[in-house]
Short mmCIF file of C-alpha atoms and ligand atoms in Angstrom, two decimals:
data_model
loop_
_atom_site.label_atom_id
_atom_site.label_comp_id
_atom_site.label_asym_id
_atom_site.label_seq_id
_atom_site.Cartn_x
_atom_site.Cartn_y
_atom_site.Cartn_z
CA UNK A 11 -9.14 11.43 -13.66
CA UNK A 12 -12.18 9.39 -14.56
CA UNK A 13 -12.14 5.96 -16.14
CA UNK A 14 -11.59 2.24 -15.88
CA UNK A 15 -8.40 0.23 -16.28
CA UNK A 16 -7.82 -3.52 -16.17
CA UNK A 17 -4.93 -4.45 -13.87
CA UNK A 18 -2.17 -6.55 -15.49
CA UNK A 19 -0.78 -9.81 -14.10
CA UNK A 20 1.65 -9.58 -11.21
CA UNK A 21 5.33 -9.05 -12.06
CA UNK A 22 6.49 -10.32 -8.67
CA UNK A 23 4.42 -13.49 -8.98
CA UNK A 24 5.35 -14.14 -12.63
CA UNK A 25 9.14 -13.90 -12.17
CA UNK A 26 9.62 -16.61 -9.50
CA UNK A 27 7.06 -18.81 -11.31
CA UNK A 28 9.08 -18.49 -14.52
CA UNK A 29 12.16 -19.51 -12.57
CA UNK A 30 10.19 -22.46 -11.12
CA UNK A 31 9.29 -23.65 -14.63
CA UNK A 32 12.85 -24.93 -15.08
CA UNK A 33 12.12 -27.53 -12.38
CA UNK A 34 9.56 -29.14 -14.70
CA UNK A 35 10.95 -31.43 -17.44
CA UNK A 36 8.13 -30.50 -19.79
CA UNK A 37 5.67 -27.73 -20.65
CA UNK A 38 4.34 -25.06 -18.27
CA UNK A 39 1.57 -22.71 -19.37
CA UNK A 40 1.62 -19.45 -17.44
CA UNK A 41 -1.54 -17.46 -18.20
CA UNK A 42 -2.20 -13.72 -17.65
CA UNK A 43 1.54 -13.12 -17.67
CA UNK A 44 2.42 -9.40 -17.81
CA UNK A 45 4.25 -8.34 -20.99
CA UNK A 46 6.93 -6.30 -19.24
CA UNK A 47 10.67 -6.07 -19.81
CA UNK A 48 11.61 -7.99 -16.66
CA UNK A 49 9.57 -10.96 -17.95
CA UNK A 50 11.23 -10.61 -21.37
CA UNK A 51 14.63 -10.61 -19.64
CA UNK A 52 13.75 -13.75 -17.65
CA UNK A 53 12.60 -15.44 -20.90
CA UNK A 54 15.98 -14.68 -22.50
CA UNK A 55 17.72 -16.35 -19.55
CA UNK A 56 15.46 -19.41 -19.82
CA UNK A 57 16.18 -19.69 -23.55
CA UNK A 58 19.93 -19.39 -22.89
CA UNK A 59 19.84 -22.56 -20.74
CA UNK A 60 17.86 -24.56 -23.28
CA UNK A 61 14.18 -23.80 -22.58
CA UNK A 62 11.76 -23.10 -25.43
CA UNK A 63 9.62 -20.04 -24.68
CA UNK A 64 6.60 -18.91 -26.72
CA UNK A 65 3.85 -16.33 -26.20
CA UNK A 66 0.21 -16.61 -27.16
CA UNK A 67 -1.25 -13.20 -26.27
CA UNK A 68 -0.77 -13.11 -22.47
CA UNK A 69 -0.12 -16.82 -22.11
CA UNK A 70 3.51 -17.83 -21.84
CA UNK A 71 4.53 -21.41 -22.67
CA UNK A 72 7.85 -22.64 -21.26
CA UNK A 73 9.16 -26.05 -22.36
CA UNK A 74 12.00 -26.97 -19.99
CA UNK A 75 12.33 -30.57 -21.20
CA UNK A 76 15.95 -30.11 -22.14
CA UNK A 77 17.71 -27.74 -19.77
CA UNK A 78 21.26 -28.24 -20.94
CA UNK A 79 23.26 -25.32 -19.53
CA UNK A 80 23.51 -23.84 -16.08
CA UNK A 81 25.87 -20.96 -16.65
CA UNK A 82 23.62 -17.91 -16.80
CA UNK A 83 24.26 -15.02 -19.23
CA UNK A 84 25.79 -11.99 -17.50
CA UNK A 85 23.98 -9.53 -19.81
CA UNK A 86 20.54 -10.51 -18.51
CA UNK A 87 21.35 -11.67 -14.98
CA UNK A 88 22.86 -8.32 -14.04
CA UNK A 89 19.77 -6.48 -15.30
CA UNK A 90 17.37 -7.67 -12.63
CA UNK A 91 17.22 -8.99 -9.11
CA UNK A 92 14.88 -11.93 -9.75
CA UNK A 93 17.52 -13.78 -11.80
CA UNK A 94 18.79 -14.92 -8.39
CA UNK A 95 15.76 -17.27 -8.16
CA UNK A 96 17.33 -19.42 -10.83
CA UNK A 97 19.94 -20.53 -8.30
CA UNK A 98 17.43 -22.50 -6.26
CA UNK A 99 15.40 -23.60 -9.25
CA UNK A 100 18.31 -24.81 -11.41
CA UNK A 101 19.86 -26.74 -8.52
CA UNK A 102 16.82 -28.95 -8.73
CA UNK A 103 17.95 -29.96 -12.23
CA UNK A 104 21.75 -29.46 -12.26
CA UNK A 105 24.57 -30.07 -9.82
CA UNK A 106 26.21 -26.72 -10.49
CA UNK A 107 24.96 -23.22 -11.38
CA UNK A 108 27.12 -20.21 -12.28
CA UNK A 109 25.76 -16.69 -12.38
CA UNK A 110 26.82 -13.10 -11.85
CA UNK A 111 25.58 -11.30 -8.80
CA UNK A 112 22.06 -10.22 -9.71
CA UNK A 113 21.23 -6.64 -10.72
CA UNK A 114 18.10 -4.81 -9.74
CA UNK A 115 16.69 -1.39 -8.89
CA UNK A 116 19.04 1.01 -7.07
CA UNK A 117 16.85 1.23 -3.97
CA UNK A 118 19.50 0.34 -1.44
CA UNK A 119 21.74 -2.61 -0.59
CA UNK A 120 20.63 -5.83 -2.27
CA UNK A 121 22.77 -8.56 -0.60
CA UNK A 122 21.96 -12.26 -1.02
CA UNK A 123 23.44 -13.55 2.25
CA UNK A 124 20.08 -14.86 3.47
CA UNK A 125 19.58 -16.72 0.16
CA UNK A 126 23.04 -18.35 0.39
CA UNK A 127 22.68 -19.28 4.07
CA UNK A 128 19.38 -21.03 3.31
CA UNK A 129 20.79 -22.91 0.30
CA UNK A 130 23.81 -23.97 2.36
CA UNK A 131 21.47 -25.60 4.89
CA UNK A 132 20.01 -27.61 1.97
CA UNK A 133 23.44 -29.01 1.07
CA UNK A 134 24.59 -26.35 -1.37
CA UNK A 135 28.23 -25.18 -1.51
CA UNK A 136 29.14 -21.87 -3.09
CA UNK A 137 32.20 -19.93 -4.07
CA UNK A 138 32.47 -16.38 -5.28
CA UNK A 139 35.11 -15.01 -7.64
CA UNK A 140 34.76 -11.25 -7.95
CA UNK A 141 31.22 -10.80 -9.18
CA UNK A 142 30.63 -14.41 -10.23
CA UNK A 143 28.97 -16.94 -7.99
CA UNK A 144 29.15 -20.70 -8.46
CA UNK A 145 26.78 -22.87 -6.43
CA UNK A 146 26.98 -26.66 -6.45
CA UNK A 147 25.47 -29.61 -4.66
CA UNK A 148 25.91 -33.36 -4.52
CA UNK A 149 22.35 -33.91 -3.38
CA UNK A 150 19.77 -31.49 -2.05
CA UNK A 151 18.87 -32.50 1.49
CA UNK A 152 15.79 -31.27 3.38
CA UNK A 153 16.59 -29.13 6.46
CA UNK A 154 15.20 -26.74 9.07
CA UNK A 155 15.78 -23.09 8.04
CA UNK A 156 14.99 -20.08 10.21
CA UNK A 157 15.11 -16.79 8.24
CA UNK A 158 16.67 -13.86 10.19
CA UNK A 159 14.47 -11.53 8.11
CA UNK A 160 11.36 -12.43 6.06
CA UNK A 161 13.13 -11.88 2.74
CA UNK A 162 10.76 -12.44 -0.19
CA UNK A 163 13.48 -13.61 -2.59
CA UNK A 164 15.27 -15.79 -0.07
CA UNK A 165 11.99 -17.50 0.90
CA UNK A 166 11.28 -18.15 -2.79
CA UNK A 167 14.81 -19.46 -3.45
CA UNK A 168 14.63 -21.87 -0.51
CA UNK A 169 11.24 -23.19 -1.67
CA UNK A 170 12.59 -23.69 -5.21
CA UNK A 171 15.57 -25.67 -3.92
CA UNK A 172 13.54 -27.72 -1.41
CA UNK A 173 10.73 -29.08 -3.60
CA UNK A 174 12.95 -31.80 -5.16
CA UNK A 175 15.27 -32.23 -2.16
CA UNK A 176 15.42 -35.52 -0.28
CA UNK A 177 13.36 -35.42 2.90
CA UNK A 178 11.47 -32.65 4.60
CA UNK A 179 12.25 -28.93 4.87
CA UNK A 180 10.72 -26.61 7.46
CA UNK A 181 11.07 -22.89 6.73
CA UNK A 182 10.30 -20.53 9.60
CA UNK A 183 10.39 -16.73 9.69
CA UNK A 184 9.26 -16.75 6.03
CA UNK A 185 7.94 -13.85 3.98
CA UNK A 186 4.13 -13.88 3.71
CA UNK A 187 3.74 -11.85 0.50
CA UNK A 188 1.00 -13.13 -1.87
CA UNK A 189 3.71 -13.88 -4.43
CA UNK A 190 5.02 -16.64 -2.12
CA UNK A 191 1.57 -18.27 -2.12
CA UNK A 192 1.35 -17.89 -5.90
CA UNK A 193 4.71 -19.65 -6.35
CA UNK A 194 3.63 -22.47 -4.02
CA UNK A 195 0.29 -22.86 -5.84
CA UNK A 196 2.13 -23.18 -9.16
CA UNK A 197 4.51 -25.79 -7.69
CA UNK A 198 1.66 -27.73 -6.04
CA UNK A 199 -0.18 -27.77 -9.38
CA UNK A 200 2.96 -29.49 -10.71
CA UNK A 201 2.98 -32.07 -7.90
CA UNK A 202 5.07 -30.46 -5.15
CA UNK A 203 4.20 -31.17 -1.50
CA UNK A 204 3.98 -27.80 0.29
CA UNK A 205 1.87 -26.49 3.16
CA UNK A 206 1.73 -23.31 5.23
CA UNK A 207 2.41 -20.81 2.46
CA UNK A 208 1.20 -17.34 3.39
CA UNK A 209 2.08 -17.96 7.03
CA UNK A 210 5.50 -17.58 8.64
CA UNK A 211 6.14 -21.34 8.50
CA UNK A 212 6.24 -23.45 5.35
CA UNK A 213 6.71 -27.23 5.32
CA UNK A 214 7.96 -28.91 2.14
CA UNK A 215 8.27 -32.63 1.54
CA UNK A 216 10.64 -33.34 -1.34
CA UNK A 217 9.24 -35.28 -4.31
CA UNK A 218 10.98 -37.20 -7.08
CA UNK A 219 9.76 -35.17 -10.01
CA UNK A 220 7.37 -32.40 -11.02
CA UNK A 221 4.97 -32.67 -13.95
CA UNK A 222 3.66 -30.39 -16.68
CA UNK A 223 1.22 -27.79 -15.39
CA UNK A 224 -0.52 -24.51 -15.98
CA UNK A 225 -1.26 -21.53 -13.78
CA UNK A 226 -3.09 -18.20 -14.06
CA UNK A 227 -1.08 -15.29 -12.66
CA UNK A 228 -3.06 -13.10 -10.24
CA UNK A 229 -3.43 -9.33 -10.79
CA UNK A 230 -0.60 -7.07 -9.72
CA UNK A 231 -1.33 -5.52 -6.31
CA UNK A 232 1.47 -2.93 -6.75
CA UNK A 233 0.28 -1.77 -10.18
CA UNK A 234 -3.28 -1.55 -8.79
CA UNK A 235 -1.95 0.35 -5.77
CA UNK A 236 -0.02 2.73 -8.05
CA UNK A 237 -3.19 3.66 -9.95
CA UNK A 238 -5.24 3.86 -6.76
CA UNK A 239 -2.74 6.33 -5.29
CA UNK A 240 -2.70 8.34 -8.53
CA UNK A 241 -6.47 8.98 -8.13
CA UNK A 242 -5.85 9.85 -4.48
CA UNK A 243 -3.19 12.40 -5.50
CA UNK A 244 -4.76 13.89 -8.64
CA UNK A 245 -8.44 13.55 -7.65
CA UNK A 246 -11.33 12.07 -9.63
CA UNK A 247 -12.57 8.50 -9.76
CA UNK A 248 -11.57 5.17 -11.24
CA UNK A 249 -12.55 1.53 -11.44
CA UNK A 250 -9.50 -0.75 -11.11
CA UNK A 251 -10.75 -3.90 -12.81
CA UNK A 252 -9.51 -7.16 -11.29
CA UNK A 253 -7.52 -5.32 -8.61
CA UNK A 254 -6.76 -7.94 -5.88
CA UNK A 255 -8.55 -6.05 -3.06
CA UNK A 256 -7.87 -8.84 -0.54
CA UNK A 257 -4.12 -8.16 -0.97
CA UNK A 258 -4.43 -4.36 -0.72
CA UNK A 259 -5.94 -3.74 2.70
CA UNK A 260 -3.08 -1.53 3.94
CA UNK A 261 -3.09 0.82 0.95
CA UNK A 262 -6.92 1.00 0.90
CA UNK A 263 -6.92 1.82 4.59
CA UNK A 264 -4.50 4.74 4.09
CA UNK A 265 -6.49 5.98 1.07
CA UNK A 266 -9.67 5.99 3.22
CA UNK A 267 -7.87 7.89 5.98
CA UNK A 268 -6.79 10.50 3.40
CA UNK A 269 -10.38 11.16 2.33
CA UNK A 270 -11.03 8.80 -0.59
CA UNK A 271 -14.21 6.74 -0.90
CA UNK A 272 -13.49 3.13 -1.83
CA UNK A 273 -15.83 0.31 -2.73
CA UNK A 274 -14.65 -3.25 -3.22
CA UNK A 275 -16.75 -4.94 -5.89
CA UNK A 276 -16.59 -8.55 -7.02
CA UNK A 277 -14.32 -7.74 -9.95
CA UNK A 278 -12.26 -4.83 -8.71
CA UNK A 279 -11.96 -1.66 -6.64
CA UNK A 280 -13.80 1.63 -7.20
CA UNK A 281 -12.09 4.73 -5.81
CA UNK A 282 -13.33 8.33 -5.76
CA UNK A 283 -11.56 11.36 -4.31
CA UNK A 284 -13.26 14.67 -4.83
CA UNK A 285 -12.93 16.14 -1.36
CA UNK A 286 -9.93 17.76 0.32
CA UNK A 287 -7.01 15.31 0.69
CA UNK A 288 -6.02 14.89 4.33
CA UNK A 289 -2.57 13.93 5.56
CA UNK A 290 -2.38 10.35 6.95
CA UNK A 291 0.23 11.56 9.48
CA UNK A 292 3.10 9.05 9.73
CA UNK A 293 3.17 5.93 7.53
CA UNK A 294 5.81 3.20 7.85
CA UNK A 295 6.52 0.63 5.13
CA UNK A 296 6.37 -2.92 6.43
CA UNK A 297 6.56 -6.51 5.20
CA UNK A 298 3.23 -7.95 4.05
CA UNK A 299 0.47 -7.39 5.05
CA UNK A 300 1.74 -3.95 6.10
CA UNK A 301 1.99 -0.95 3.76
CA UNK A 302 4.22 -2.13 0.87
CA UNK A 303 7.62 -0.53 0.26
CA UNK A 304 6.88 -0.66 -3.49
CA UNK A 305 4.14 1.96 -3.02
CA UNK A 306 6.30 4.26 -0.88
CA UNK A 307 7.34 6.62 -3.69
CA UNK A 308 3.79 6.99 -5.13
CA UNK A 309 2.47 7.72 -1.63
CA UNK A 310 5.00 10.55 -1.23
CA UNK A 311 3.25 12.32 -4.13
CA UNK A 312 -0.20 11.93 -2.57
CA UNK A 313 1.16 13.17 0.78
CA UNK A 314 2.54 16.29 -0.97
CA UNK A 315 -1.01 17.18 -2.08
CA UNK A 316 -2.66 16.56 1.28
CA UNK A 317 -3.64 19.14 3.92
CA UNK A 318 -1.22 18.82 6.86
CA UNK A 319 2.30 17.51 7.50
CA UNK A 320 3.19 13.90 6.70
CA UNK A 321 6.07 11.54 7.35
CA UNK A 322 6.96 8.33 5.53
CA UNK A 323 9.38 5.87 7.11
CA UNK A 324 11.04 3.32 4.80
CA UNK A 325 11.83 0.30 6.97
CA UNK A 326 12.65 -2.28 4.25
CA UNK A 327 15.33 -0.77 1.98
CA UNK A 328 18.13 1.58 3.04
CA UNK A 329 18.23 3.68 -0.10
CA UNK A 330 14.72 4.11 -1.45
CA UNK A 331 14.41 7.91 -1.30
CA UNK A 332 16.51 8.71 -4.41
CA UNK A 333 13.44 9.83 -6.28
CA UNK A 334 12.92 12.72 -3.81
CA UNK A 335 15.70 14.69 -5.60
CA UNK A 336 13.65 14.68 -8.81
CA UNK A 337 10.35 15.23 -6.98
CA UNK A 338 11.84 18.28 -5.24
CA UNK A 339 12.73 19.71 -8.63
CA UNK A 340 8.93 19.81 -9.12
CA UNK A 341 8.60 21.88 -5.92
CA UNK A 342 7.60 19.03 -3.61
CA UNK A 343 9.91 20.20 -0.76
CA UNK A 344 10.50 16.71 0.73
CA UNK A 345 13.07 16.61 3.54
CA UNK A 346 14.85 13.26 4.04
CA UNK A 347 16.49 12.43 7.33
CA UNK A 348 17.83 8.84 7.45
CA UNK A 349 14.95 6.47 6.82
CA UNK A 350 12.28 9.16 7.14
CA UNK A 351 10.89 11.61 4.57
CA UNK A 352 8.97 14.68 5.79
CA UNK A 353 6.44 16.62 3.70
CA UNK A 354 4.66 19.89 4.49
CA UNK A 355 1.65 19.23 2.24
CA UNK A 356 -0.53 21.27 -0.19
CA UNK A 357 2.41 21.71 -2.54
CA UNK A 358 1.90 23.39 -5.92
CA UNK A 359 3.87 21.09 -8.22
CA UNK A 360 5.50 22.56 -11.32
CA UNK A 361 6.04 20.49 -14.46
CA UNK A 362 9.61 20.07 -15.69
CA UNK A 363 11.98 17.47 -17.19
CA UNK A 364 12.76 14.71 -14.67
CA UNK A 365 14.63 11.40 -14.87
CA UNK A 366 13.44 8.05 -13.56
CA UNK A 367 16.23 6.11 -11.84
CA UNK A 368 14.28 2.98 -10.85
CA UNK A 369 10.91 1.36 -11.36
CA UNK A 370 8.56 2.61 -8.65
CA UNK A 371 10.21 6.01 -8.35
CA UNK A 372 9.62 6.38 -12.09
CA UNK A 373 5.91 5.65 -11.60
CA UNK A 374 5.82 8.26 -8.82
CA UNK A 375 7.27 10.88 -11.19
CA UNK A 376 4.44 10.18 -13.65
CA UNK A 377 1.88 10.63 -10.86
CA UNK A 378 3.59 13.89 -9.85
CA UNK A 379 3.33 15.01 -13.48
CA UNK A 380 -0.44 14.38 -13.37
CA UNK A 381 -0.69 16.70 -10.33
CA UNK A 382 1.67 19.40 -11.62
CA UNK A 383 0.99 22.60 -13.54
CA UNK A 384 2.42 22.54 -17.06
CA UNK A 385 4.15 19.68 -18.85
CA UNK A 386 6.36 17.09 -17.15
CA UNK A 387 8.67 14.92 -19.24
CA UNK A 388 9.77 11.72 -17.44
CA UNK A 389 12.99 10.41 -19.00
CA UNK A 390 14.42 6.85 -18.67
CA UNK A 391 11.01 5.35 -19.30
CA UNK A 392 12.65 1.93 -19.61
CA UNK A 393 12.80 1.72 -15.83
CA UNK A 394 9.01 2.04 -15.66
CA UNK A 395 8.50 -0.49 -18.45
CA UNK A 396 10.24 -3.08 -16.26
CA UNK A 397 7.07 -3.43 -14.19
CA UNK A 398 4.21 -1.65 -16.01
CA UNK A 399 3.00 -3.07 -19.35
CA UNK A 400 2.12 0.41 -20.64
CA UNK A 401 1.69 3.14 -18.03
CA UNK A 402 0.70 5.73 -20.67
CA UNK A 403 -1.98 3.41 -22.09
CA UNK A 404 -3.33 2.80 -18.58
CA UNK A 405 -3.36 6.45 -17.55
CA UNK A 406 -5.07 7.34 -20.83
CA UNK A 407 -7.80 4.85 -19.90
CA UNK A 408 -8.11 6.76 -16.62
CA UNK A 409 -8.39 9.93 -18.75
CA UNK A 410 -5.32 11.38 -17.12
CA UNK A 411 -3.36 13.74 -19.30
CA UNK A 412 -0.43 11.44 -20.06
CA UNK A 413 1.24 10.91 -23.45
CA UNK A 414 4.29 9.28 -25.03
C1 EPZ B 16 11.14 -8.41 -3.63
O1 EPZ B 16 12.50 -8.04 -3.70
C2 EPZ B 16 10.45 -7.63 -4.75
N1 EPZ B 16 11.03 -8.02 -6.04
C3 EPZ B 16 10.65 -6.13 -4.53
O2 EPZ B 16 9.90 -5.46 -5.56
C4 EPZ B 16 10.06 -5.75 -3.17
O3 EPZ B 16 10.32 -4.39 -2.93
C5 EPZ B 16 10.71 -6.61 -2.08
O4 EPZ B 16 10.55 -8.02 -2.39
C6 EPZ B 16 10.10 -6.35 -0.71
O5 EPZ B 16 8.73 -6.64 -0.75
C7 EPZ B 16 10.57 -9.15 -6.64
O6 EPZ B 16 9.73 -9.86 -6.11
C8 EPZ B 16 11.15 -9.48 -7.99
P1 EPZ B 16 13.73 -8.87 0.03
P2 EPZ B 16 13.61 -8.86 -2.82
O7 EPZ B 16 14.68 -10.00 -0.15
O8 EPZ B 16 13.27 -10.30 -2.83
C9 EPZ B 16 17.38 -7.39 2.65
C10 EPZ B 16 9.55 -3.95 -7.29
O9 EPZ B 16 9.52 -2.71 -7.34
N2 EPZ B 16 18.02 -8.67 2.28
O10 EPZ B 16 12.45 -9.10 0.76
O11 EPZ B 16 14.95 -8.45 -3.29
C11 EPZ B 16 17.35 -6.43 1.47
O12 EPZ B 16 18.57 -5.74 1.36
C12 EPZ B 16 10.62 -4.65 -6.50
O13 EPZ B 16 8.71 -4.70 -7.86
C13 EPZ B 16 19.24 -9.02 2.86
O14 EPZ B 16 19.79 -8.29 3.69
O15 EPZ B 16 13.34 -8.25 -1.38
C14 EPZ B 16 16.21 -5.52 1.81
O16 EPZ B 16 16.65 -4.51 2.67
C15 EPZ B 16 11.61 -3.69 -5.88
N3 EPZ B 16 19.83 -10.19 2.50
C16 EPZ B 16 15.23 -6.45 2.55
O17 EPZ B 16 16.01 -7.59 2.96
C17 EPZ B 16 19.25 -11.05 1.58
O18 EPZ B 16 19.84 -12.12 1.32
C18 EPZ B 16 14.06 -6.90 1.70
O19 EPZ B 16 14.56 -7.65 0.65
C19 EPZ B 16 18.03 -10.66 1.00
C20 EPZ B 16 17.43 -9.48 1.36
#
């Protein structure tokens, strides 16, 4: 591989910010928004409750002046996990919200108990009938909330419900992912009173109302990490323009350990790997700023090409090794035992027809195809399009042999 690719805006920052836009009785301009199917799905949900949504290139305009419904459409809600953010956001505008249990990638259990426990502390009551959840509140009341696990979504939902609550909310044990800080920056631009984002404790003082605002979405650290790992696995060099290096320390550290040369420039990351790839030994996925679970499947492919045995432990989700079945059909010889995957290394991958079953596993299959002999056809491309604007376009820019 040899080329340059500009990194798209962050999916996991854009989705909660889109949910947050319903808190604003007016226009929000969200710039550098990735044109991916999860964003399209969220836009459909916003339109279904009365928002007006328009695109201008990569700028998304959401007018939430007249939110008039709060019963969310099953068709879209069950397609993706981040629809659950609308619970916290809509409760800032409506006394009752009804939605189906959210969908999302099949990467393990996706309960929302931590979300509901946090909302309950803020004065929200909920009832569940089969797969439908109704949440209601008289008045949102600030509270102290200690998260049992730093859940990204639950932290975001609590912030969304607290910004217009009466009084002060103190969140402790919060997630520290950059997407939390992005959401808080958007809300503060609109007049919210928040401090401590990016640390484990966030303090929110409720305000009466939020005002029209605009925000530029940061680059996607997981998309950048995907392409960085593809160069690691397949060899060559690339410039990842606008890659958020300051959010990618863990993945850059592993890439350096495996033999890549990386340079962080002002406007991106340069990576070159033309020497032997060396096993990083054991890697464990962790909450931010540790090695991200969303890059676990791509890293498996790089480990399969490295000299020496490797082990990858998935500590965040309890079912994120599904993709190994398809990778083993390409001769990767991964052995999964519980939360650990073991690889022998220096595998000669053989191209074949494989099926993506979720977003990041799908991206890993494309990377495996770039390392394999012969042609690999990755089916179910729609899973990949949930989070990558155009993975074929991007790999073509990196002069990798990928096609539609
Ligand atoms: C967000 O999912 C991301 N999605 C995921 O990215 C990412 O993998 C994950 O955070 C971890 O970083 C979006 O931001 C849209 P969690 P989320 O709540 O919020 C358990 C991708 O590929 N948990 O931090 O769902 C849960 O089961 C996607 O872009 C509960 O038990 O993640 C999991 O084991 C995939 N109860 C762990 O916490 C709850 O109420 C982490 O979940 C909530 C979560």
